[in-house]
Short mmCIF file of C-alpha atoms in Angstrom, two decimals:
data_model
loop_
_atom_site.label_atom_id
_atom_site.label_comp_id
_atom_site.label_asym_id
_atom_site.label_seq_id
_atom_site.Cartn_x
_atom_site.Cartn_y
_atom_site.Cartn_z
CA UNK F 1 11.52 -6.06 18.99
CA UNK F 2 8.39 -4.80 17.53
CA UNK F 3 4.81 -6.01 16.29
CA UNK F 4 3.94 -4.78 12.52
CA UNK F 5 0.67 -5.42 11.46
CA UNK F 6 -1.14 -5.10 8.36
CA UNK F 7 -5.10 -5.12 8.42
CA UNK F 8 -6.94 -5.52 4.87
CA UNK F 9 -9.58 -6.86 4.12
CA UNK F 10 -9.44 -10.28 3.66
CA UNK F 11 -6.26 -10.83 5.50
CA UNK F 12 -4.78 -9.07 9.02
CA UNK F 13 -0.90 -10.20 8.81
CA UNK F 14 1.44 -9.62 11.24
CA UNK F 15 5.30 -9.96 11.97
CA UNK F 16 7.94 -9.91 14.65
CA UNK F 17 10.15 -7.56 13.87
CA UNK F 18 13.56 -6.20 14.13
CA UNK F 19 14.79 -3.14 13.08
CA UNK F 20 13.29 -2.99 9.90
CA UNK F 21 13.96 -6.55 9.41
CA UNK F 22 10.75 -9.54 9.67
CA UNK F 23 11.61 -12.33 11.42
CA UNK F 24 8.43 -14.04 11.40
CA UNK F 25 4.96 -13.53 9.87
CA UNK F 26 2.02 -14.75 10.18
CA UNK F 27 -1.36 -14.22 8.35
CA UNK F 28 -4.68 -14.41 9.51
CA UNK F 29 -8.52 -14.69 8.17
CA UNK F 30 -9.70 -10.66 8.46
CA UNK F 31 -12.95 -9.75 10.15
CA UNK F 32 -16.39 -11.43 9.21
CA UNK F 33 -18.27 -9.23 6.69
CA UNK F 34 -20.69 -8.26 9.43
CA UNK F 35 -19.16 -8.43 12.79
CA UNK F 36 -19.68 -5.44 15.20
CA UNK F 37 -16.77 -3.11 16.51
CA UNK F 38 -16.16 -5.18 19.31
CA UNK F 39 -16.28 -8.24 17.80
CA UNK F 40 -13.32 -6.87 15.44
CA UNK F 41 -11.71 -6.19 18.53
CA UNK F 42 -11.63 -9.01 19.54
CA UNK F 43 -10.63 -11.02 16.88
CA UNK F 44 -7.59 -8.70 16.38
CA UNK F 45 -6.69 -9.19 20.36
CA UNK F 46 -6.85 -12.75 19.54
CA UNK F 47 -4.58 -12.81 16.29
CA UNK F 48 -2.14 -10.35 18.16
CA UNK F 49 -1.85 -12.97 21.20
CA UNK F 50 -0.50 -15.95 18.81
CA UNK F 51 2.29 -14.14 17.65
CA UNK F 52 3.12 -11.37 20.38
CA UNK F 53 6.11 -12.25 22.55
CA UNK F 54 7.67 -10.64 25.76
CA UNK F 55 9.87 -8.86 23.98
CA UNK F 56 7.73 -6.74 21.90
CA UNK F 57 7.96 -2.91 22.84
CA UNK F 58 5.90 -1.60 20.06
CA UNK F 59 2.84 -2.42 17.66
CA UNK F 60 2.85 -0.34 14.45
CA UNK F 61 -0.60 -0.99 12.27
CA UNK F 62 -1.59 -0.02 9.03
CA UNK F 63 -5.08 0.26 7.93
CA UNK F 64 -6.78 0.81 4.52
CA UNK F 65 -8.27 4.19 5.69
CA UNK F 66 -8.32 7.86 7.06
CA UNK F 67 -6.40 7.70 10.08
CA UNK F 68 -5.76 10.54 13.01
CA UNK F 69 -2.05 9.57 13.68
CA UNK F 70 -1.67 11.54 16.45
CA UNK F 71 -4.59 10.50 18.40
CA UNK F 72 -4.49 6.97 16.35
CA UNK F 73 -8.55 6.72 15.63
CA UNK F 74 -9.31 5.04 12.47
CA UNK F 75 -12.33 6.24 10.32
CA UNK F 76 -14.13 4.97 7.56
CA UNK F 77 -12.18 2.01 6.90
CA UNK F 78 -12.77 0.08 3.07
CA UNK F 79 -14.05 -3.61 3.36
CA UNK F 80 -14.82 -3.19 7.14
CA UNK F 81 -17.81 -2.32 7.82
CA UNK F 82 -17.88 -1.85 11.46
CA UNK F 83 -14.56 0.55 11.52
CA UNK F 84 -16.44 3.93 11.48
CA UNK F 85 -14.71 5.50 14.30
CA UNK F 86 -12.36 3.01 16.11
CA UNK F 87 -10.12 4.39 18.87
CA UNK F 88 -7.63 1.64 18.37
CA UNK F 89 -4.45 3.02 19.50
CA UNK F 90 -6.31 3.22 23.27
CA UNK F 91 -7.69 0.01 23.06
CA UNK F 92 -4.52 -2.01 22.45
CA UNK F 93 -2.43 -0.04 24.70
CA UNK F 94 -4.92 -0.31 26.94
CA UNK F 95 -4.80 -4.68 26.52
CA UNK F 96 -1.14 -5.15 25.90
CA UNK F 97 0.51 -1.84 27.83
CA UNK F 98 2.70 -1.10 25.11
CA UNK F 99 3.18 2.17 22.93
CA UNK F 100 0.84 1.76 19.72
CA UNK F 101 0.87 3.55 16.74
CA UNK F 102 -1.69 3.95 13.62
CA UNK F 103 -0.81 4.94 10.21
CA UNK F 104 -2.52 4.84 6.31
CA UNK F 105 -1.55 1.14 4.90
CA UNK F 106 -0.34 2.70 1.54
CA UNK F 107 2.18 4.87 4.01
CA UNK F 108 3.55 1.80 6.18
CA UNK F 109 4.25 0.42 2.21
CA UNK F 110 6.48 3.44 1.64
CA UNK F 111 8.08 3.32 4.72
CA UNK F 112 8.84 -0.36 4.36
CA UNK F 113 10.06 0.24 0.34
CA UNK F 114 12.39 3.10 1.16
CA UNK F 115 14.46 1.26 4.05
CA UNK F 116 14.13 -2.25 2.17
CA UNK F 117 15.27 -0.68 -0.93
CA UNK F 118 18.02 1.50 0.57
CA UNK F 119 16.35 4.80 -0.76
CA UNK F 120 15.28 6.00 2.86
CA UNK F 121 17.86 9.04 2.28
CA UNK F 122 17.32 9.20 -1.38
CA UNK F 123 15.14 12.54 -1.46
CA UNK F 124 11.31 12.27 -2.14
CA UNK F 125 10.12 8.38 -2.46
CA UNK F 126 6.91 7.54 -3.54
CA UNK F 127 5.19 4.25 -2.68
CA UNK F 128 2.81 2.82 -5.08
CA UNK F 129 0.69 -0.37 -4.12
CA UNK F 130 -0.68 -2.24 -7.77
CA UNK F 131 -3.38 -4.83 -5.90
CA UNK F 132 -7.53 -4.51 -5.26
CA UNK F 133 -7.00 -0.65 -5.45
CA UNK F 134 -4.23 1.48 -5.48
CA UNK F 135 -2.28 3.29 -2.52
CA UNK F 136 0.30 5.89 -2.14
CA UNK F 137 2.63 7.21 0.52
CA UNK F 138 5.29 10.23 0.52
CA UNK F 139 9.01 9.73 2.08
CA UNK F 140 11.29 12.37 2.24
CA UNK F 141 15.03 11.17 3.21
CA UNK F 142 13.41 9.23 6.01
CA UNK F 143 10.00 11.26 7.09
CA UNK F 144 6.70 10.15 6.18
CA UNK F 145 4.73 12.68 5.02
CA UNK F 146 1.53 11.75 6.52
CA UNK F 147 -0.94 14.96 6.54
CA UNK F 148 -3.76 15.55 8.61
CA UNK F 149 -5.46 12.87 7.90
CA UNK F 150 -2.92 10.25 6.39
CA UNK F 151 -4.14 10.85 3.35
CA UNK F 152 -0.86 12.77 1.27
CA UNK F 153 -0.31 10.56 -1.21
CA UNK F 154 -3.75 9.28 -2.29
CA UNK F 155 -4.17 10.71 -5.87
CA UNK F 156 -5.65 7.72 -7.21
CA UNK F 157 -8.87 8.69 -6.59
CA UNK F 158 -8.81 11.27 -8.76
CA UNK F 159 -10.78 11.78 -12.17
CA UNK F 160 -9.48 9.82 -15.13
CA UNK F 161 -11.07 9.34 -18.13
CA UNK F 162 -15.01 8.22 -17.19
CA UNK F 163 -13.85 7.00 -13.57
CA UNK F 164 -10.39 7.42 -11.52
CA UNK F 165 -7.19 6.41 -11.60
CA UNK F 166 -8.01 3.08 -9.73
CA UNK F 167 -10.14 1.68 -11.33
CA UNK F 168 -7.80 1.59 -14.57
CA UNK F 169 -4.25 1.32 -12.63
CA UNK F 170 -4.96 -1.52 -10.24
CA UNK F 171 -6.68 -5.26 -10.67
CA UNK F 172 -10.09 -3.62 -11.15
CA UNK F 173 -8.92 -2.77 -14.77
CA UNK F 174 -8.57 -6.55 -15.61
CA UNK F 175 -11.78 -7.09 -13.46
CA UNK F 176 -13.78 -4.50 -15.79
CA UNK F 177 -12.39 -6.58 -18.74
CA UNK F 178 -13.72 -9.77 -17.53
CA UNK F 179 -10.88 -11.64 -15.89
CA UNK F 180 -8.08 -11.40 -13.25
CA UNK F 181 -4.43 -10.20 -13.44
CA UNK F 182 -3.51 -13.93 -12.93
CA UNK F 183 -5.61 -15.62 -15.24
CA UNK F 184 -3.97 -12.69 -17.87
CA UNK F 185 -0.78 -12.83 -17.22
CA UNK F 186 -1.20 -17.02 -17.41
CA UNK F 187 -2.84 -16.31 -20.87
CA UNK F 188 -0.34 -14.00 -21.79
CA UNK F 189 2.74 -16.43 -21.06
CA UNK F 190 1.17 -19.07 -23.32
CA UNK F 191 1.04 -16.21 -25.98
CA UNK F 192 -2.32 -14.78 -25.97
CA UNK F 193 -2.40 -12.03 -27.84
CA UNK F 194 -5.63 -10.24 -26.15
CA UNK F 195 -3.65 -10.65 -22.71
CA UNK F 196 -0.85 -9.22 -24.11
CA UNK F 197 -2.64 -6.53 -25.10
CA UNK F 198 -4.31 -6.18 -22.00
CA UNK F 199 -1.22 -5.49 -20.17
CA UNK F 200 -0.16 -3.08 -22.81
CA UNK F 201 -2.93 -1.09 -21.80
CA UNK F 202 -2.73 -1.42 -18.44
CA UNK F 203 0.96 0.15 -18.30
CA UNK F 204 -0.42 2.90 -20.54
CA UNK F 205 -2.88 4.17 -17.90
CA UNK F 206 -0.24 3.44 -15.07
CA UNK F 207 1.99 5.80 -17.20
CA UNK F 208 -0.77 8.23 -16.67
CA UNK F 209 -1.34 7.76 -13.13
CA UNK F 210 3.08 8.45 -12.69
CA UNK F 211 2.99 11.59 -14.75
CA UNK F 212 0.41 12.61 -12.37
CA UNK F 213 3.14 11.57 -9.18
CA UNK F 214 5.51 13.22 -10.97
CA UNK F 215 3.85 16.63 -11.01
CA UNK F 216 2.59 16.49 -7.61
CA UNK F 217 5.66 15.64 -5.73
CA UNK F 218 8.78 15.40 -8.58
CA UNK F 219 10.13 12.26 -6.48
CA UNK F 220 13.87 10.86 -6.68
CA UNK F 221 12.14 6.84 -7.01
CA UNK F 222 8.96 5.52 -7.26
CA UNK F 223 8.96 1.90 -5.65
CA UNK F 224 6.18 0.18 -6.85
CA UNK F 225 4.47 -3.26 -4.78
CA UNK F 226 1.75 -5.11 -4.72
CA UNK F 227 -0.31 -8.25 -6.09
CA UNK F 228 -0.48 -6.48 -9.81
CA UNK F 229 3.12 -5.40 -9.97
CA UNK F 230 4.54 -9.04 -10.16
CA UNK F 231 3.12 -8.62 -13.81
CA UNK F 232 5.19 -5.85 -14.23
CA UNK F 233 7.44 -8.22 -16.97
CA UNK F 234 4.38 -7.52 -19.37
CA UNK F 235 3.55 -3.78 -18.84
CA UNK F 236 6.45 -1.59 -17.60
CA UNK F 237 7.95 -1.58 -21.29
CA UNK F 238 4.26 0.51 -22.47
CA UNK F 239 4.52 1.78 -18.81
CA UNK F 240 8.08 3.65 -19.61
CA UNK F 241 7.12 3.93 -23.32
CA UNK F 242 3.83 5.84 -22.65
CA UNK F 243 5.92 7.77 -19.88
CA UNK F 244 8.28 9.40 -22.85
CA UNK F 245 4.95 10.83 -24.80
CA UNK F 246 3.81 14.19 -23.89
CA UNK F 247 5.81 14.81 -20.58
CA UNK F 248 6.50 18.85 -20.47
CA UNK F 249 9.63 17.88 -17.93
CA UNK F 250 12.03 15.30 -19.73
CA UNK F 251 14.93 15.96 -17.08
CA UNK F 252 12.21 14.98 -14.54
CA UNK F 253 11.98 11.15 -16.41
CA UNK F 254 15.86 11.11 -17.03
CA UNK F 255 16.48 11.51 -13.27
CA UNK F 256 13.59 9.49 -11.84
CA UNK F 257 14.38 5.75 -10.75
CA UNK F 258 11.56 3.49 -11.02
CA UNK F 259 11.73 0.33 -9.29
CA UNK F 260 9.97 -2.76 -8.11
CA UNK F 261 9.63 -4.78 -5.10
CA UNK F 262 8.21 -8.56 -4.67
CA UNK F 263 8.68 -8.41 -0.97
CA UNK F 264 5.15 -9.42 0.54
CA UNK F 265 6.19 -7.90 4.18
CA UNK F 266 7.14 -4.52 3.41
CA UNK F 267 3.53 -3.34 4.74
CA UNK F 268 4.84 -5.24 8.18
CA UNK F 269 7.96 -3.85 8.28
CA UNK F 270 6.91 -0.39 7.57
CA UNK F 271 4.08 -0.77 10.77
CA UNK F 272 6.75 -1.49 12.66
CA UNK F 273 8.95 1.18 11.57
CA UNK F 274 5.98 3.64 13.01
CA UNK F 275 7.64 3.97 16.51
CA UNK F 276 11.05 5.42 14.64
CA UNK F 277 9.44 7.28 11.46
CA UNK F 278 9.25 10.85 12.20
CA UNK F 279 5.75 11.82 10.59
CA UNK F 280 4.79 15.34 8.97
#
């Protein structure tokens, strides 16, 4: 059995798993806005003991960050102040005695998608997280393609229009317009126009951000998660619409499968699948 965990920023969740497959999960308050390193620690140590059983051969973590796999230090992670430089693979082996590894968040999602999906041996899968920001992780027919630093699939930070891909292809877009991706999509339901057109909009600049995927790594399926993407009902008819419009490679669209998962422990799973995943 293994021990997937999931650290963001207002949340650390983590799961018993088995093969793939969460048997239980648990989520948990994330770190204090200004608690020191150890203090983190320490609060991690103490969410890991109420779930960790004897059984448990492995912990797999995801963080929102740079990450050397290899060595499993943690750098510069978003929303936790603290995490500059954490050597966290040697501290919890170090507590628990059991082989740790440390991966890029947005990469345990794309892990998770391809095996929960059944597209693991489907060719080049891209995993695209819709919630605060945006993540990405690479899969080819199993391996994660990690990079030096974790950081492969992370081309939302790129340039678009007056900002980056981000801020107009995650809930920061609705946040810049005044409201939430909830409250919208509540709007919307009841028939509001302005929400509807909000999500329009939205699918449009996701459109943009998947042409960009597309060139970059010409994937077999795009899985798509997160908070934003259980909107999807509103924006992935613009989203595919916008997608036909000035696209140099039309065989690229016809082939590409584009798909959506509501499964809030993917993230887990995929941690746990760390210990298995061969990384490149």
């Amino acid at each position: 059995m293994q021990l997937g965990i999931d650290i963001g920023g207002t949340t650390i969740n983590i799961g018993l798993v088995n093969d793939g497959a969460v048997l239980q999960s648990v989520s948990f308050p994330s770190f204090e806005k200004d608690a020191t390193l150890p203090q983190t620690l320490d609060h991690l140590r103490e969410c890991i003991d109420k779930v960790i059983t004897p059984e448990v051969d492995f912990i797999g973590i995801g963080v929102p960050s740079v990450v050397d796999s290899v060595r499993g230090i943690v750098y510069d992670t978003a929303n936790i102040a603290s995490w500059k430089e954490v050597h966290i693979k040697e501290e919890l082996e170090k507590t628990y005695g059991l082989s740790v590894s440390v991966n890029n968040d947005a990469n345990c999602f794309a892990i998770g998608a391809a095996s929960a999906c059944g597209c693991d041996k489907d060719g080049i899968v891209v995993g695209v997280t819709l919630g605060t920001g945006v993540g990405m992780g690479v899969v080819y027919n199993g391996l994660l393609i990690s990079g030096a630093n974790s950081g492969v699939g992370e081309l939302s930070c790129l340039p678009y229009k007056e900002k980056t891909y981000e801020d107009y292809c995650s809930k920061m877009f609705f946040l810049g317009k005044g409201s939430t991706p909830k409250d919208n999509y509540d709007r919307a339901m009841d028939g509001d126009v302005r929400s509807l057109d909000l999500f329009k909009e939205f699918g449009h600049h996701l459109a943009a951000l998947i042409k960009m995927v597309l060139c970059a790594y010409d994937p077999n399926v795009i899985i798509i998660g997160g908070g934003v993407s259980k909107s999807s009902d509103l924006f992935d008819s613009a989203m595919r619409e916008e997608l036909g419009r000035i696209f140099p490679f039309p065989r690229s669209l016809d082939a590409l499968r584009i798909i959506y998962t509501s499964k809030p422990d993917v993230p887990i799973a995929g941690a746990s699948l760390l210990n298995v995943a061969q990384v490149i």
